[in-house]
PDB file of N, CA and C in Angstrom:
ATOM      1  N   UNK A1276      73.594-111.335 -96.323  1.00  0.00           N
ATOM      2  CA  UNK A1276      73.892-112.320 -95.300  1.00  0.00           C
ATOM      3  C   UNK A1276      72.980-112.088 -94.095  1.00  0.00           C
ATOM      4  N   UNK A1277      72.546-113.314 -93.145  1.00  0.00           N
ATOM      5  CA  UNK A1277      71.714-112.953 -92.681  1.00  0.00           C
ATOM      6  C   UNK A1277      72.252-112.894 -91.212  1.00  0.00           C
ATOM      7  N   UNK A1278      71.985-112.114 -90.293  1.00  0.00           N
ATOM      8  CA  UNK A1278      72.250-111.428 -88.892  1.00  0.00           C
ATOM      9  C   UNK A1278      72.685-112.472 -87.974  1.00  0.00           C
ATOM     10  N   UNK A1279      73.177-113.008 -87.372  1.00  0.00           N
ATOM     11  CA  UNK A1279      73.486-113.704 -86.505  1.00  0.00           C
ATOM     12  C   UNK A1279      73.100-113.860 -85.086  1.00  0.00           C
ATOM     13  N   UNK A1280      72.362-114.782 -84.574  1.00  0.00           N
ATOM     14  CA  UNK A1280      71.663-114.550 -83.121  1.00  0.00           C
ATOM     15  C   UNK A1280      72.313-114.020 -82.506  1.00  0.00           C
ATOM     16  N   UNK A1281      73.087-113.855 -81.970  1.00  0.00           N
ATOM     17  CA  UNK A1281      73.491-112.813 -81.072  1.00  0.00           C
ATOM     18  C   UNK A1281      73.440-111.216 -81.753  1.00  0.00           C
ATOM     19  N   UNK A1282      74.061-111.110 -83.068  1.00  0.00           N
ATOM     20  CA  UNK A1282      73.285-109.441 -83.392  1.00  0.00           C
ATOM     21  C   UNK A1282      72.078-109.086 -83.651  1.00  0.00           C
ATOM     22  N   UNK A1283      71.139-109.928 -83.670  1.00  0.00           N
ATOM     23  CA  UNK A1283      69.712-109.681 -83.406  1.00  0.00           C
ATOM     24  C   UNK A1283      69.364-109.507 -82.390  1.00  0.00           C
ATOM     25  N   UNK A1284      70.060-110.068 -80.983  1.00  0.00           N
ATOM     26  CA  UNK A1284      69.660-109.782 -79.963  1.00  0.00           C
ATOM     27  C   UNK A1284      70.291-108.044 -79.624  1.00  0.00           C
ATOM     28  N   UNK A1285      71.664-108.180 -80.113  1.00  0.00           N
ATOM     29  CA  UNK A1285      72.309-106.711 -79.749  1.00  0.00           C
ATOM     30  C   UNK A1285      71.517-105.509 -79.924  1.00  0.00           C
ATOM     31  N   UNK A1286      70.737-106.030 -81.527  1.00  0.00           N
ATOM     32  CA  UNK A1286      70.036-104.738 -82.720  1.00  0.00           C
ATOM     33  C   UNK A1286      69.046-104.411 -81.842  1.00  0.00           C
ATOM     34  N   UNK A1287      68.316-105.647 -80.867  1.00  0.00           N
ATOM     35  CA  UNK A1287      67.002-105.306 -80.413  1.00  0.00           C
ATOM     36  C   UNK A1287      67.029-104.367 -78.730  1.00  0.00           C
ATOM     37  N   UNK A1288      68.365-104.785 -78.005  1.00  0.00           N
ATOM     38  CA  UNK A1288      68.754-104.332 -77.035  1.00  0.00           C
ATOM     39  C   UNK A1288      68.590-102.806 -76.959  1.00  0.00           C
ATOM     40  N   UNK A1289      69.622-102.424 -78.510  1.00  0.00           N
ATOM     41  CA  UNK A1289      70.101-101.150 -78.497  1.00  0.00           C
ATOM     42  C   UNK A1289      68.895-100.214 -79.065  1.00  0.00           C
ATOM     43  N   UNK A1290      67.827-101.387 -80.209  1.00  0.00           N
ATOM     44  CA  UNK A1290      66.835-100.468 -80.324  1.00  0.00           C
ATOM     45  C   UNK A1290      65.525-100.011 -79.519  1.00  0.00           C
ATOM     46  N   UNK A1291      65.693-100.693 -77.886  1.00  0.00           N
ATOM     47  CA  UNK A1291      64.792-100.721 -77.346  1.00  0.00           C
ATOM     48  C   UNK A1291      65.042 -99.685 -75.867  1.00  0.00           C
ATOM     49  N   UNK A1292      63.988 -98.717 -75.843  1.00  0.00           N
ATOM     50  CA  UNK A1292      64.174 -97.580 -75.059  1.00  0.00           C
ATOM     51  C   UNK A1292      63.573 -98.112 -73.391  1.00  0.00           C
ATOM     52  N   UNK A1293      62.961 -99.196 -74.038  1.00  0.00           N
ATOM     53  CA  UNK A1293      61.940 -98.961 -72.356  1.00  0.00           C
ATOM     54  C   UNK A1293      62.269-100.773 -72.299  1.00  0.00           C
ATOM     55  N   UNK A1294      63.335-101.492 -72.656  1.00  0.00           N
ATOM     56  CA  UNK A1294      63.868-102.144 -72.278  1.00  0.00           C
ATOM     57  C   UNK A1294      62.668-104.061 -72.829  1.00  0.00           C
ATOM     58  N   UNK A1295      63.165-105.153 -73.033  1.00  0.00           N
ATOM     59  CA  UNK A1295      63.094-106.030 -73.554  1.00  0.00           C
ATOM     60  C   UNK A1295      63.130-107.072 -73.200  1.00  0.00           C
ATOM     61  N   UNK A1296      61.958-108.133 -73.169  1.00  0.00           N
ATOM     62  CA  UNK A1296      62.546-109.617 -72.173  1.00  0.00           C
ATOM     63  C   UNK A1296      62.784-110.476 -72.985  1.00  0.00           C
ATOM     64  N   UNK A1297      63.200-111.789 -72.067  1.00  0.00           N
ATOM     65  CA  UNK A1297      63.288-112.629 -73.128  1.00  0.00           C
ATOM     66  C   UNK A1297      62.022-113.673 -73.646  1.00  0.00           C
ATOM     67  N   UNK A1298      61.223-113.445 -72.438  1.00  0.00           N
ATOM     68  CA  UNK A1298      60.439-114.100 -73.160  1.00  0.00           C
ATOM     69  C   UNK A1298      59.392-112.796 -74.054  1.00  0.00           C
ATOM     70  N   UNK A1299      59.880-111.968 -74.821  1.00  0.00           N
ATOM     71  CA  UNK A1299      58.923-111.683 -75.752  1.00  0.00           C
ATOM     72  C   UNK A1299      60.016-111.813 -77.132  1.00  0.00           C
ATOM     73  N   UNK A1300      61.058-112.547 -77.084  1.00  0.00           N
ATOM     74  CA  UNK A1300      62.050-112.354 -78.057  1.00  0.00           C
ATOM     75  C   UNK A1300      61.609-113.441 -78.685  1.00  0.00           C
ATOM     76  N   UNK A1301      60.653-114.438 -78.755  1.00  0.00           N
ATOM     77  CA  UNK A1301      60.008-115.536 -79.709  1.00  0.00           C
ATOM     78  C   UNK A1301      59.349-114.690 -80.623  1.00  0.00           C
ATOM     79  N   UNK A1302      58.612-113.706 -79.776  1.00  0.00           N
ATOM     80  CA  UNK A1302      57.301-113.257 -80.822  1.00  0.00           C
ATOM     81  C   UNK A1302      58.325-111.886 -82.129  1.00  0.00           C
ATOM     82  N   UNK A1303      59.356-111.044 -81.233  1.00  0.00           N
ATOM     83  CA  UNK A1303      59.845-109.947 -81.766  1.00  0.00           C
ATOM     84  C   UNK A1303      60.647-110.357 -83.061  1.00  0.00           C
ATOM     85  N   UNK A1304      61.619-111.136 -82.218  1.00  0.00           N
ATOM     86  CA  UNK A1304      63.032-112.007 -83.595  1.00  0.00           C
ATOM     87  C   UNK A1304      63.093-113.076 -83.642  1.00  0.00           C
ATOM     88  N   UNK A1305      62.364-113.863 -82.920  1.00  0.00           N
ATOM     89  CA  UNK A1305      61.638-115.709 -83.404  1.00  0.00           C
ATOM     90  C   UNK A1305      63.171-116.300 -82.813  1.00  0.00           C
ATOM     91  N   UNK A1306      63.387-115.472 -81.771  1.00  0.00           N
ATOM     92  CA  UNK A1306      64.603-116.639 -81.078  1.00  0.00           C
ATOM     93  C   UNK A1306      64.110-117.121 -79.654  1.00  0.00           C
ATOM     94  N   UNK A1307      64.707-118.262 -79.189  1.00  0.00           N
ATOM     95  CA  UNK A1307      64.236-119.285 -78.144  1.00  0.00           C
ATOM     96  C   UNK A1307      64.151-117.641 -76.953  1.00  0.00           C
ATOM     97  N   UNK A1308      63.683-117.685 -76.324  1.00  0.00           N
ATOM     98  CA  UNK A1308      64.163-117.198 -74.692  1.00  0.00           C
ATOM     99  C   UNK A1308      65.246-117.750 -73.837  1.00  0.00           C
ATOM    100  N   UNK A1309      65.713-118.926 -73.831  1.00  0.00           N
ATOM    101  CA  UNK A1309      66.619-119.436 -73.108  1.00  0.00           C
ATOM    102  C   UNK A1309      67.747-118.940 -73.949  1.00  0.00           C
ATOM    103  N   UNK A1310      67.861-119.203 -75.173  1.00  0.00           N
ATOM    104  CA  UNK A1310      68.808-118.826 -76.517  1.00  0.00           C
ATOM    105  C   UNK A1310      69.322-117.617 -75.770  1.00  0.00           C
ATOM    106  N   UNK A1311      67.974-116.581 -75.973  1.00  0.00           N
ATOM    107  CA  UNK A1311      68.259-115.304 -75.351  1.00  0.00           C
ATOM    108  C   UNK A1311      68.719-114.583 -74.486  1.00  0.00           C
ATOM    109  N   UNK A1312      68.299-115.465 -73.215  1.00  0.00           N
ATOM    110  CA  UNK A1312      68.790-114.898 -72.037  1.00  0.00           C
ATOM    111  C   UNK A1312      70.192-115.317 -72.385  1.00  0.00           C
ATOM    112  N   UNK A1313      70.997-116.616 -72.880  1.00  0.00           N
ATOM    113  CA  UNK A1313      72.241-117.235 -72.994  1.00  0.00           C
ATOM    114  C   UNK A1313      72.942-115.921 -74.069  1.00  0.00           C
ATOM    115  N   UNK A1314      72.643-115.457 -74.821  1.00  0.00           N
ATOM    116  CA  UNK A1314      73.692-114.205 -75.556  1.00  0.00           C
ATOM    117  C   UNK A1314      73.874-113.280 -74.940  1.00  0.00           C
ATOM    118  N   UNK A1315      72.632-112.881 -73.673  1.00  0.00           N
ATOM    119  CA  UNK A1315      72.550-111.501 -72.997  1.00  0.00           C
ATOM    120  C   UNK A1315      73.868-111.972 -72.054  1.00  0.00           C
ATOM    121  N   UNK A1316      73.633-112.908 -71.292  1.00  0.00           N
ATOM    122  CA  UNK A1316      74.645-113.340 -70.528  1.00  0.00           C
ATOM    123  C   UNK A1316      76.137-113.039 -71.042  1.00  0.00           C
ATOM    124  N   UNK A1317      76.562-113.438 -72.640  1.00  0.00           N
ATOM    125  CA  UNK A1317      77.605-113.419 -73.345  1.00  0.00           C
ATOM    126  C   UNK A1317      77.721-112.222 -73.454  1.00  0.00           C
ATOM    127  N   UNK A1318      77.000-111.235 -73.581  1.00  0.00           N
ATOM    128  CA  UNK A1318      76.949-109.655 -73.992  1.00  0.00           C
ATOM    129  C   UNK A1318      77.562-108.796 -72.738  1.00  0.00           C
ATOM    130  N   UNK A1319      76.841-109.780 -71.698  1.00  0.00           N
ATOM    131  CA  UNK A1319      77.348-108.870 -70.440  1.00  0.00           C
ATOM    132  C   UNK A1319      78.833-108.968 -70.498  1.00  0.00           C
ATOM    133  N   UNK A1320      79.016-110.742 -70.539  1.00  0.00           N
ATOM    134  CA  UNK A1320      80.803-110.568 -69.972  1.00  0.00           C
ATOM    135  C   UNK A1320      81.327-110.062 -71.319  1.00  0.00           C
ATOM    136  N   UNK A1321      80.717-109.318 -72.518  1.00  0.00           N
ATOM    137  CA  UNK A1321      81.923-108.787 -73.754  1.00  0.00           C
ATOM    138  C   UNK A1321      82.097-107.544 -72.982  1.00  0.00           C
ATOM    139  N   UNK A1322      81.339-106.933 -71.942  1.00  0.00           N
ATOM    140  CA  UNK A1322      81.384-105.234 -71.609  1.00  0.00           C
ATOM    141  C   UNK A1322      80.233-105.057 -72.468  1.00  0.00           C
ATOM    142  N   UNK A1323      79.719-105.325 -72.834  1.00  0.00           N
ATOM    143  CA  UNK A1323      78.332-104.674 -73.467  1.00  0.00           C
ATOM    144  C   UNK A1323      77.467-103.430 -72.003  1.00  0.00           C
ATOM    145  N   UNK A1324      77.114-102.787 -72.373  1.00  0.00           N
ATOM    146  CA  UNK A1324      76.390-101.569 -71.397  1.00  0.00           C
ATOM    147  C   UNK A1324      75.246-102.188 -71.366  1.00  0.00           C
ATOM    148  N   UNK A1325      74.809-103.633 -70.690  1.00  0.00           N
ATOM    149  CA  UNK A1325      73.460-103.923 -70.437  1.00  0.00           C
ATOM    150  C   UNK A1325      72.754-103.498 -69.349  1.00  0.00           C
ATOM    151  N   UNK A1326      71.837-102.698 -69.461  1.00  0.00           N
ATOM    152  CA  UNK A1326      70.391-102.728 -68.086  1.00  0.00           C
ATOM    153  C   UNK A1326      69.837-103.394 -68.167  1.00  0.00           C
ATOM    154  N   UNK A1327      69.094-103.849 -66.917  1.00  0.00           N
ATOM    155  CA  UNK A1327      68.008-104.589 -66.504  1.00  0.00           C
ATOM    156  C   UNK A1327      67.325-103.808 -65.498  1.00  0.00           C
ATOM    157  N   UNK A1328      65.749-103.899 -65.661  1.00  0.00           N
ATOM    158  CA  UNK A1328      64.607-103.407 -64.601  1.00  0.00           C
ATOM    159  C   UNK A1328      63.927-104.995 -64.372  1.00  0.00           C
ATOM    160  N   UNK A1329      63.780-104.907 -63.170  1.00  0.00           N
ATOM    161  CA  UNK A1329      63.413-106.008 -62.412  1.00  0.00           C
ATOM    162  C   UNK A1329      64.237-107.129 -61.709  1.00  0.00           C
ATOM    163  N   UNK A1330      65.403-107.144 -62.272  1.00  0.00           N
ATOM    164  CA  UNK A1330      66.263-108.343 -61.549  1.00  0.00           C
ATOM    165  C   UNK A1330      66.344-108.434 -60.489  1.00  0.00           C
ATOM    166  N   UNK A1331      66.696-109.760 -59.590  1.00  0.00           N
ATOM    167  CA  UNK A1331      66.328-110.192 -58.448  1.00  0.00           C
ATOM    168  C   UNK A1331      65.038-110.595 -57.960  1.00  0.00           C
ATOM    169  N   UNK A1332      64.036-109.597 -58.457  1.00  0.00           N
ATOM    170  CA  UNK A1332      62.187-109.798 -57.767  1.00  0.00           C
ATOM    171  C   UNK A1332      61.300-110.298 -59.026  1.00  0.00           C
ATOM    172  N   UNK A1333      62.394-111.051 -60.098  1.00  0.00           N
ATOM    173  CA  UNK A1333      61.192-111.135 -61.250  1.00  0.00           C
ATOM    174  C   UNK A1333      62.361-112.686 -61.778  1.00  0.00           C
ATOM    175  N   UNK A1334      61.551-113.992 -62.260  1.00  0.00           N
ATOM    176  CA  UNK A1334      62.309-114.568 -63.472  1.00  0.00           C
ATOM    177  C   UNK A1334      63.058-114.081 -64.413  1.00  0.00           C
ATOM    178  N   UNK A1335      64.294-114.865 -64.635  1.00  0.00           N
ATOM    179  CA  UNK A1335      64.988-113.881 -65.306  1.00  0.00           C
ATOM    180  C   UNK A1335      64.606-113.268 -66.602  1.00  0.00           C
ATOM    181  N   UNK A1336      63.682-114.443 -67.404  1.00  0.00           N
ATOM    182  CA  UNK A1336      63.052-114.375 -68.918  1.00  0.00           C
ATOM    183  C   UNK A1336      62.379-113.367 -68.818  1.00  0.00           C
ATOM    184  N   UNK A1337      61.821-112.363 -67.574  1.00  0.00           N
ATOM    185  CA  UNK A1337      60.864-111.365 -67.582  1.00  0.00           C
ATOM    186  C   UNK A1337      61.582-110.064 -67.301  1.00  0.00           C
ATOM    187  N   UNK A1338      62.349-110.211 -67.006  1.00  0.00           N
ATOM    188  CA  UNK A1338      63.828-109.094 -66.388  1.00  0.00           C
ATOM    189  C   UNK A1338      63.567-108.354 -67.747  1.00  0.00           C
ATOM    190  N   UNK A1339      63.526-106.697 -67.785  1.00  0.00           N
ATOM    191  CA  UNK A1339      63.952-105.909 -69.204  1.00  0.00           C
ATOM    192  C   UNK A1339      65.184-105.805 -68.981  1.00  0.00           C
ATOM    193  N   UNK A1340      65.675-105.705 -70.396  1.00  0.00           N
ATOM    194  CA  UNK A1340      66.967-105.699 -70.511  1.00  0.00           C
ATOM    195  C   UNK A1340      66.879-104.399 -71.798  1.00  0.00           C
ATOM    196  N   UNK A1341      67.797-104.024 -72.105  1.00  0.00           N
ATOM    197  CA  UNK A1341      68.447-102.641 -72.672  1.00  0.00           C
ATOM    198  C   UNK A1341      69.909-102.765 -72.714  1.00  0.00           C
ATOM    199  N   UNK A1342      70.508-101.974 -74.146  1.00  0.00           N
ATOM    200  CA  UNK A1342      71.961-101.460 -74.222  1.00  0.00           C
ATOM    201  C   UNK A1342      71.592-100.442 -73.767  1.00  0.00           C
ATOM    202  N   UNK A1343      71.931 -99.183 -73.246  1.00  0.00           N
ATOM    203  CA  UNK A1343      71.929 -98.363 -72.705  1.00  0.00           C
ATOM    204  C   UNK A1343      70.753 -97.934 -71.697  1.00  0.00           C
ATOM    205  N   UNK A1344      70.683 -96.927 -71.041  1.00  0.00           N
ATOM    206  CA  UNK A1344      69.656 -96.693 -69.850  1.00  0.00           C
ATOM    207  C   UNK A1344      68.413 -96.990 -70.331  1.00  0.00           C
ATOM    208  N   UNK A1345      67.657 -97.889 -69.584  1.00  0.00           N
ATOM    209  CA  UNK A1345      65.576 -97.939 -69.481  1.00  0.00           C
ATOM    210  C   UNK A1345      65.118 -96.688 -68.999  1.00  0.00           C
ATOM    211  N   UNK A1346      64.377 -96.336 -69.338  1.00  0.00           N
ATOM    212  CA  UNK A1346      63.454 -95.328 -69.692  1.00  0.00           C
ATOM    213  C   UNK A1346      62.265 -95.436 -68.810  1.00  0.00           C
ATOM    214  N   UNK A1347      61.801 -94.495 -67.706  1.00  0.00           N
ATOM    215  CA  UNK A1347      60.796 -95.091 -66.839  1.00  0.00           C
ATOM    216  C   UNK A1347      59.559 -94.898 -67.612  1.00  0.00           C
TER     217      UNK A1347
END
């Protein structure tokens, strides 16, 4: 069965150390960026442990995002 957009986004969150935008989530798991940022959003309000480096001083599609701590 095949993964469901939102656990592709989770798989890529949690497998990513130095953190993930959305706009490179076309090229990584061939999902929209808007798609993307819209599950991260859903992830946050489940309690998901999301980081972000850059928020506030960057678009959000460029914001890294991470399940657990970014990695400088």
């Amino acid at each position: 069965m095949a993964d469901s957009d939102k656990d592709k986004v989770r798989q890529l969150l949690i497998a990513t150390r130095f953190g993930v935008s959305a706009a490179e989530m076309p090229m990584i798991i061939n999902l929209d960026q808007q798609l993307s940022l819209h599950i991260i959003e859903q992830l946050k309000a489940e309690g998901e442990d999301i980081h972000s480096l850059g928020e506030g001083t960057n678009p959000p599609e460029l914001v890294l995002y991470s399940i657990g701590e970014i990695e400088p």
